[in-house]
Tab-separated table of C-alpha atoms and ligand atoms in Angstrom:
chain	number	residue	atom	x	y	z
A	1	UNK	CA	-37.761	-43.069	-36.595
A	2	UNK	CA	-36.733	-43.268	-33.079
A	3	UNK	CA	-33.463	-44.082	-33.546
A	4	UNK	CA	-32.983	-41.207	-36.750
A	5	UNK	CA	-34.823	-38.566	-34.064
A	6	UNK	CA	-32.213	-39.834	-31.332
A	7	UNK	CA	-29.281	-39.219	-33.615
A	8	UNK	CA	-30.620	-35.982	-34.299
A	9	UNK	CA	-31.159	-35.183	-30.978
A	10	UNK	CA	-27.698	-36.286	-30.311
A	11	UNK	CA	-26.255	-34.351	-33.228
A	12	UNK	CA	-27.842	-30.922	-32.066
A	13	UNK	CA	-26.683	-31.586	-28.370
A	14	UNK	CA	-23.435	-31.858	-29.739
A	15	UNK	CA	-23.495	-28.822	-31.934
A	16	UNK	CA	-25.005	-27.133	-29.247
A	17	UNK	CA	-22.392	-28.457	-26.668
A	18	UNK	CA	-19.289	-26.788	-28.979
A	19	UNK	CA	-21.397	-23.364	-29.512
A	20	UNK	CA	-20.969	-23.393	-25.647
A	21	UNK	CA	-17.376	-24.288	-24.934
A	22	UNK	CA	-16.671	-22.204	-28.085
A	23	UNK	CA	-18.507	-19.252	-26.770
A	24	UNK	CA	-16.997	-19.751	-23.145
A	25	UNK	CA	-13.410	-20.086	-25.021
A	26	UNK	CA	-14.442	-16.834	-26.461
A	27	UNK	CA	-15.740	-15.200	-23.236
A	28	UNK	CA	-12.507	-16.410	-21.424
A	29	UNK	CA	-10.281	-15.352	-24.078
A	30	UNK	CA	-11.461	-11.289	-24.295
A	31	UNK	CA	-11.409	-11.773	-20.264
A	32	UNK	CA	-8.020	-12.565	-20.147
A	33	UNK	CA	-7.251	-9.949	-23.040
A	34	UNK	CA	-9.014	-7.671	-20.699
A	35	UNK	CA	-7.676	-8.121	-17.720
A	36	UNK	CA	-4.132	-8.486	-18.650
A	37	UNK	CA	-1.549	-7.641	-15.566
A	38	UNK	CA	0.808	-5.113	-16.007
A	39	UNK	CA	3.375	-3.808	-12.921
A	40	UNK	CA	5.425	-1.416	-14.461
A	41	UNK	CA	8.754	-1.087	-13.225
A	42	UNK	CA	10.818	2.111	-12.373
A	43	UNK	CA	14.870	1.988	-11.687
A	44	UNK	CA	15.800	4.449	-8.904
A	45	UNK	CA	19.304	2.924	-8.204
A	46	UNK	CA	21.568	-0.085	-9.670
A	47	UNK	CA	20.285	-2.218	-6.467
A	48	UNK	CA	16.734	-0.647	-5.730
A	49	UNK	CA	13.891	-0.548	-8.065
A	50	UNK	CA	10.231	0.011	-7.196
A	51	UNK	CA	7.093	-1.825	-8.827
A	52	UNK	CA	4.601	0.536	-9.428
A	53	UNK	CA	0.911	0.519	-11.519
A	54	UNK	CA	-0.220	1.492	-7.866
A	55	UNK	CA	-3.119	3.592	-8.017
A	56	UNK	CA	-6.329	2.224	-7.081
A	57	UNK	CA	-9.594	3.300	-8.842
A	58	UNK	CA	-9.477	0.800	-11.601
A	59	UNK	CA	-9.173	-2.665	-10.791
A	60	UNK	CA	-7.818	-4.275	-14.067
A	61	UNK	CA	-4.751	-1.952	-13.367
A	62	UNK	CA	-4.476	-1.678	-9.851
A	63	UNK	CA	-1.693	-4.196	-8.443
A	64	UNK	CA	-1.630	-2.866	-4.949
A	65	UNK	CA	0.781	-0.509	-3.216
A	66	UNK	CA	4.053	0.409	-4.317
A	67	UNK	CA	6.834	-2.028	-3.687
A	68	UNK	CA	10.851	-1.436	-3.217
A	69	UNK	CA	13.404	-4.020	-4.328
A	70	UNK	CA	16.711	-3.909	-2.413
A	71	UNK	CA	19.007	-6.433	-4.049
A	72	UNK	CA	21.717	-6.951	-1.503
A	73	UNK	CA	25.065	-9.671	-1.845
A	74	UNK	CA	22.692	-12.186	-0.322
A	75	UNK	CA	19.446	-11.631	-2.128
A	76	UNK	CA	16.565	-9.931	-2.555
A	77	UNK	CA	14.637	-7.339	0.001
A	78	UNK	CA	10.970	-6.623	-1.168
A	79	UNK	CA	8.885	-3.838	0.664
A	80	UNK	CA	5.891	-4.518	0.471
A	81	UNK	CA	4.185	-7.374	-1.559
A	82	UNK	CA	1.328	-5.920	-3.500
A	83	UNK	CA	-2.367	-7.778	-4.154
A	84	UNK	CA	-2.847	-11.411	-3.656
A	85	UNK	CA	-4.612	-11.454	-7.022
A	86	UNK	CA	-1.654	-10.111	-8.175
A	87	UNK	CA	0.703	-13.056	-7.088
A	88	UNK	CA	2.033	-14.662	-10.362
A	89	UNK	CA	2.835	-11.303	-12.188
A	90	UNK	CA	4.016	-9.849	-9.505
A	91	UNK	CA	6.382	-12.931	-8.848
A	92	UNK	CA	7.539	-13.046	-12.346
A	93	UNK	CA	8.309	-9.167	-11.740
A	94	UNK	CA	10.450	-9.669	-9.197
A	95	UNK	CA	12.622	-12.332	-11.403
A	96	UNK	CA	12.876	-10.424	-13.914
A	97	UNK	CA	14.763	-7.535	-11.881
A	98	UNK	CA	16.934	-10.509	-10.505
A	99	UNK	CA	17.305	-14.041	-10.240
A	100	UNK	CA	18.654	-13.941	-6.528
A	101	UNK	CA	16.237	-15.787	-4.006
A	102	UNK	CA	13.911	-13.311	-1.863
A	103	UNK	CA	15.481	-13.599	1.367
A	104	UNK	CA	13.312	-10.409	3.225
A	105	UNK	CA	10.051	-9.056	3.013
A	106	UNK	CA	9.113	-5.647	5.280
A	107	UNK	CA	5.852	-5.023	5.105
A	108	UNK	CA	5.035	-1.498	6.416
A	109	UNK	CA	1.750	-1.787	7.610
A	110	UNK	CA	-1.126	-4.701	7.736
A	111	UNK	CA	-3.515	-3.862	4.507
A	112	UNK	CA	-4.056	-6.599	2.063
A	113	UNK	CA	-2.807	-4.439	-1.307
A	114	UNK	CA	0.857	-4.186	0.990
A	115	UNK	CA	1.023	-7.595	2.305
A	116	UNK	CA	-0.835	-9.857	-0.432
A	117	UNK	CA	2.140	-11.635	-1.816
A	118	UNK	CA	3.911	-12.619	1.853
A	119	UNK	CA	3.336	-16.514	1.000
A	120	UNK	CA	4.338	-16.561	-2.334
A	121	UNK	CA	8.234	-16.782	-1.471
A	122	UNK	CA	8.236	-19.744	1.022
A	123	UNK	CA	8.565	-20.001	4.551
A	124	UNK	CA	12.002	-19.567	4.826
A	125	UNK	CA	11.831	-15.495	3.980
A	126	UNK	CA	11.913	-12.897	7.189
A	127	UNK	CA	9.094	-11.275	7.165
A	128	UNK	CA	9.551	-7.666	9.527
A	129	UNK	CA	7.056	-5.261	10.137
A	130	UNK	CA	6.222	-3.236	13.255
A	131	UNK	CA	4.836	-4.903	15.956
A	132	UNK	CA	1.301	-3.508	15.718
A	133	UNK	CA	1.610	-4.286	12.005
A	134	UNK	CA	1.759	-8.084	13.297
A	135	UNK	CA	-1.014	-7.989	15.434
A	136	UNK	CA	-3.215	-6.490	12.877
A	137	UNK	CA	-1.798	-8.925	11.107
A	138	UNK	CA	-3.246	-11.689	12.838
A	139	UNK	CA	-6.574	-10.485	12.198
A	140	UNK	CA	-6.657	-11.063	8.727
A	141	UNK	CA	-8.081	-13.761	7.371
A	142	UNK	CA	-4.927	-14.187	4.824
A	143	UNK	CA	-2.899	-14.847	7.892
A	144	UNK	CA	-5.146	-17.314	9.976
A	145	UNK	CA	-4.852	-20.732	10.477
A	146	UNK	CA	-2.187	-22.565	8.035
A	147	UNK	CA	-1.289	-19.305	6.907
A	148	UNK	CA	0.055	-17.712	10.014
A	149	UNK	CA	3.440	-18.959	9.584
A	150	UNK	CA	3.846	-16.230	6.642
A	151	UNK	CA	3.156	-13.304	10.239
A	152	UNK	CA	5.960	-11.176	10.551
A	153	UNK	CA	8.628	-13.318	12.823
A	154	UNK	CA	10.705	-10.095	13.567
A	155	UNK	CA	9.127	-6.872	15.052
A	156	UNK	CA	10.053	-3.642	16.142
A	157	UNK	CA	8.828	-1.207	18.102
A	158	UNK	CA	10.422	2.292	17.603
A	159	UNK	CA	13.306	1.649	15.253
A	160	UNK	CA	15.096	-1.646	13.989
A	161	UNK	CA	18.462	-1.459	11.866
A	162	UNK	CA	20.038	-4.267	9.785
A	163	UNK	CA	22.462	-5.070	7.177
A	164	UNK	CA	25.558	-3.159	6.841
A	165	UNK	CA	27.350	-0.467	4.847
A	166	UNK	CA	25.624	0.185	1.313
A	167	UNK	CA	22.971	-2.373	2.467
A	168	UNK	CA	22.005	-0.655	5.486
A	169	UNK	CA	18.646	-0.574	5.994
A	170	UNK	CA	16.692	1.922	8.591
A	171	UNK	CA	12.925	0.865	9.826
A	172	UNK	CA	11.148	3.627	11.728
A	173	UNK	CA	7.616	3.953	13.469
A	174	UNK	CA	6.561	7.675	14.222
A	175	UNK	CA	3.673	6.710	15.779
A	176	UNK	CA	-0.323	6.283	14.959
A	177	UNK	CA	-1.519	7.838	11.325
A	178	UNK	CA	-2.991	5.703	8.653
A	179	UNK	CA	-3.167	2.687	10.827
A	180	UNK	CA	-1.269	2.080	14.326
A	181	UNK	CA	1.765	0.356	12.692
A	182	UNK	CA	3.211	2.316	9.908
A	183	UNK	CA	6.806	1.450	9.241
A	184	UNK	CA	9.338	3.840	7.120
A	185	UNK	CA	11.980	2.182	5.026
A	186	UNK	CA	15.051	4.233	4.901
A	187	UNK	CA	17.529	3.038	2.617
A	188	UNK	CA	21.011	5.556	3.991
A	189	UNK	CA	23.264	4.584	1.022
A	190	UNK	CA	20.380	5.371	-1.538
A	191	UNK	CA	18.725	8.542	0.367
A	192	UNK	CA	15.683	6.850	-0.479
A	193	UNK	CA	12.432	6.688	1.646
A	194	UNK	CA	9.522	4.488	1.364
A	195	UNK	CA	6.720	5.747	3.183
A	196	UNK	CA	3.869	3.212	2.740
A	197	UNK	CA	0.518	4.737	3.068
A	198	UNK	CA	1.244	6.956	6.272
A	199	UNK	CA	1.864	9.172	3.148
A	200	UNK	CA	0.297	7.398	0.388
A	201	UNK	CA	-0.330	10.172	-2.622
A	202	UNK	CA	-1.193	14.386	-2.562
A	203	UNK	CA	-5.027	13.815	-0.774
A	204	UNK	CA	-6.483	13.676	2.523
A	205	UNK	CA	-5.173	10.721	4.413
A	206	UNK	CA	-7.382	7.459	4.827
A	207	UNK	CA	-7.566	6.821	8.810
A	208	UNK	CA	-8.539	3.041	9.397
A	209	UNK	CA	-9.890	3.324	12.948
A	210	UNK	CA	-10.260	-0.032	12.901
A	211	UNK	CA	-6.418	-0.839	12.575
A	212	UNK	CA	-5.304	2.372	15.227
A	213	UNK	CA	-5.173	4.790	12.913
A	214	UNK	CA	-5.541	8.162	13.865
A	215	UNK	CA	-6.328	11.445	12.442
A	216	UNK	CA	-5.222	13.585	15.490
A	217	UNK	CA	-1.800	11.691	15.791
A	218	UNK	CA	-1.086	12.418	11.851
A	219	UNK	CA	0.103	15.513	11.939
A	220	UNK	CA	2.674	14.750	15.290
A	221	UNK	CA	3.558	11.581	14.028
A	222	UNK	CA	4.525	13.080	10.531
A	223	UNK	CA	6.158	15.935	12.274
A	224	UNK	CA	8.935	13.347	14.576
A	225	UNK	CA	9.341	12.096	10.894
A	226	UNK	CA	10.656	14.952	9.035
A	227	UNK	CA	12.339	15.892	12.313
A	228	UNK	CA	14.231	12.757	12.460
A	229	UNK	CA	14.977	11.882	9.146
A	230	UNK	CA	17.948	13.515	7.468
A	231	UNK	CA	19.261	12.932	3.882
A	232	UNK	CA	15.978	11.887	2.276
A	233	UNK	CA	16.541	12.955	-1.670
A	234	UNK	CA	13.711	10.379	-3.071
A	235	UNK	CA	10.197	9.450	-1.659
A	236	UNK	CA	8.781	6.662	-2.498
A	237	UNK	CA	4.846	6.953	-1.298
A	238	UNK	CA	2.648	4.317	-0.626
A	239	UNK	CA	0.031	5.200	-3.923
A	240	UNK	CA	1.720	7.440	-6.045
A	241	UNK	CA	4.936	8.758	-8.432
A	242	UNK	CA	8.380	9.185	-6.614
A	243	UNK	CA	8.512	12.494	-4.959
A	244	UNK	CA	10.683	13.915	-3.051
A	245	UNK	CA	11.753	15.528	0.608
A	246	UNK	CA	9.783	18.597	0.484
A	247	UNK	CA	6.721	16.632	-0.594
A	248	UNK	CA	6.862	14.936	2.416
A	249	UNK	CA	7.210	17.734	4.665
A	250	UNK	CA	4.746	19.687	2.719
A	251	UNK	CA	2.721	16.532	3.608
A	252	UNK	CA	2.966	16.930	7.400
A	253	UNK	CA	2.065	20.930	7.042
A	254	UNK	CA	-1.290	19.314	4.644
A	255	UNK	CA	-2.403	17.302	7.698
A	256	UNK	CA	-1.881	19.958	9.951
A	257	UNK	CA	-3.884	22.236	8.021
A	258	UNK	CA	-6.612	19.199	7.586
A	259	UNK	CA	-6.668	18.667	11.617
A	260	UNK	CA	-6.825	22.560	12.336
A	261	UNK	CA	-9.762	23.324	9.455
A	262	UNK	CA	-11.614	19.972	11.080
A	263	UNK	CA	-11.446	20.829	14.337
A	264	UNK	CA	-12.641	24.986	13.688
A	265	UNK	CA	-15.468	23.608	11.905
A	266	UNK	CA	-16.624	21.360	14.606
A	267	UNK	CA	-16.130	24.157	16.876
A	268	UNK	CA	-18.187	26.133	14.749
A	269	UNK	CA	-20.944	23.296	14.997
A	270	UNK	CA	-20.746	21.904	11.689
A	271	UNK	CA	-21.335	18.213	11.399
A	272	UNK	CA	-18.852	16.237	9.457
A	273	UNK	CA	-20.382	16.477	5.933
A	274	UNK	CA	-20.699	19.961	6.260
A	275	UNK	CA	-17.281	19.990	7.583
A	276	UNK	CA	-16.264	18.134	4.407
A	277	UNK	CA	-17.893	20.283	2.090
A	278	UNK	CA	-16.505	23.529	3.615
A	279	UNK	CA	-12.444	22.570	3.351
A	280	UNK	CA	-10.722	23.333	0.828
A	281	UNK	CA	-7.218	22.678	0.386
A	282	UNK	CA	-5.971	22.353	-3.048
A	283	UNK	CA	-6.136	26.118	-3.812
A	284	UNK	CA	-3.129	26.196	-1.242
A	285	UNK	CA	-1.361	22.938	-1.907
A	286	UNK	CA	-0.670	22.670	-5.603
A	287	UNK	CA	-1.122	19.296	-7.321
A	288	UNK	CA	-3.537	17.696	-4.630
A	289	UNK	CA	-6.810	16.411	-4.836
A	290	UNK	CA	-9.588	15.688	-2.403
A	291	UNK	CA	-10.824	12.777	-3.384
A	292	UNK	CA	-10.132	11.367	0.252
A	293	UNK	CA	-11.106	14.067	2.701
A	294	UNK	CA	-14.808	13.303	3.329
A	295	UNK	CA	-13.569	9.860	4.951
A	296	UNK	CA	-11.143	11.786	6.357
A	297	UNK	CA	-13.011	14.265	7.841
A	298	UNK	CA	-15.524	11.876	8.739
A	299	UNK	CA	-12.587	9.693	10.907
A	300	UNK	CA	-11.340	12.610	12.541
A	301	UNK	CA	-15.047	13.576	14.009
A	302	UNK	CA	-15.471	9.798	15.313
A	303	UNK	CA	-11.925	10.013	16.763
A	304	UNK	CA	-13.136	13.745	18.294
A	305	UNK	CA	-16.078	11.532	19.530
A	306	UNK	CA	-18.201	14.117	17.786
A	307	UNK	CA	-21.850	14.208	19.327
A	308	UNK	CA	-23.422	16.815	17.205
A	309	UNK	CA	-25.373	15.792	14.425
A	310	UNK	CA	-27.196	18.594	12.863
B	401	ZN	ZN1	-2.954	1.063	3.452
């Protein structure tokens, strides 16, 4: 009786033991399914392509920022190194554009969706980035302790060139905007620009304080950009589709406009969400949205050291 009940016991424990792993199986399987990774891949140029699937919103599709790939005599030069979560697609992304070893990464500024995939090409890859970029850097917990040997080992401060004739490659900081550290990637033989997020997609700008960014500087620093630049056909932003030169420069006249209409309403005493609420800038600037200009707003009045409240 015992022994029968024990066996029965057993049996059921078994049963129920496969219902589990079957149903996890299951549960794993449509997961996977689910979140399958895709990085779509765009061809701009015989030796540059650009990894996109880049906008956020959706996180089963979004694989971080957009990222160039230079393939030069030597190897391969990624900008950029989308989401950590991202690593192994990303990775297998990257081979399947070419089979040379990554011997560069740039990294044009310090957030985690630009610099996530830094240690998945070894420690003998140059990482570059601007030299605020590093320090930021250094804050982030993906770059402490063992991991700090994947910081950028070669900085700039204004402009760094390297490589030569078709390989060129042009890295330029225009000063404080998005964060304090925001390199362009200007490729001369291509006329190709990447801009990282200092011009990320047609919205208000996201300002991270917290990394020097600044909403004042935007416009100026934007401004010394188009001024300096010459022979720019493509753009490749930080969140969106290629564009091209006039977007950007209709970019630095958007952030103008942005800074002026902030500042008039704080003049006029508004606070900063009914500074927000009053802008409007997509009936003059076709094809933008404004998904991003309360934060935006809302940076600029903390930079302006707004005291009003009501
Ligand atoms: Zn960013």
């Amino acid at each position: 009786m015992i022994l029968l009940e024990g066996s029965i016991m057993k049996r059921m424990f078994v049963l129920g033991a496969l219902l589990v792993v079957g149903g996890l199986s299951m549960a794993v399987a449509a997961q996977q399914a689910q979140t399958k990774q895709v990085i779509d891949v765009q061809k701009v140029a015989d030796n540059y392509y650009v990894l996109t699937s880049s906008t956020p919103g959706n996180d089963a599709t979004f694989s971080g920022g957009n990222v160039g790939v230079f393939i030069t005599n030597n190897g391969v030069i990624l900008v950029d190194t989308k989401l950590a979560g991202w690593g192994q697609t990303f990775l297998d992304r990257v081979k399947s554009i070419s089979t040379k070893p990554v011997t560069t990464i740039i990294n044009t500024h310090t957030h985690g969706d630009h610099t996530g995939n830094d240690d998945k090409f070894g420690t003998s890859v140059e990482i570059i980035a601007q030299e605020n970029t590093k320090t930021n850097m250094a804050k982030m917990d993906a770059f402490k302790g063992d991991k700090a040997v994947f910081l950028p080992k070669r900085t700039f401060k204004d402009t760094l060139s390297f490589g030569s004739g078709n390989e060129r490659i042009d890295l330029y900081y225009f000063g404080a905007g998005h964060t304090n550290g925001d390199a362009f990637v200007y490729f001369p033989a291509l006329r190709v620009l990447q801009t990282g997020d200092l011009f990320a997609r047609k919205d208000a700008p996201r300002i991270d304080r917290a990394n020097g960014g600044s909403g004042v500087a935007y416009p100026q620093t934007l401004s010394k950009a188009v001024a300096t630049l010459k022979n720019v056909d493509t753009v490749v932003p930080g969140h969106a589709p290629l564009m091209k030169w006039s977007d950007l420069q209709e970019y630095q006249r958007y952030t103008t406009d942005l800074l002026n209409e902030v500042q008039t309403a704080r003049r006029g005493g508004k606070n900063a969400d009914a500074a927000a609420a009053s802008i409007n800038l997509t009936d003059k600037y076709k094809g933008y949205t404004s998904e991003g200009v309360k934060a935006a707003v809302q940076a600029i009045y903390e930079e302006l050291g707004a005291t009003r409240t009501r």
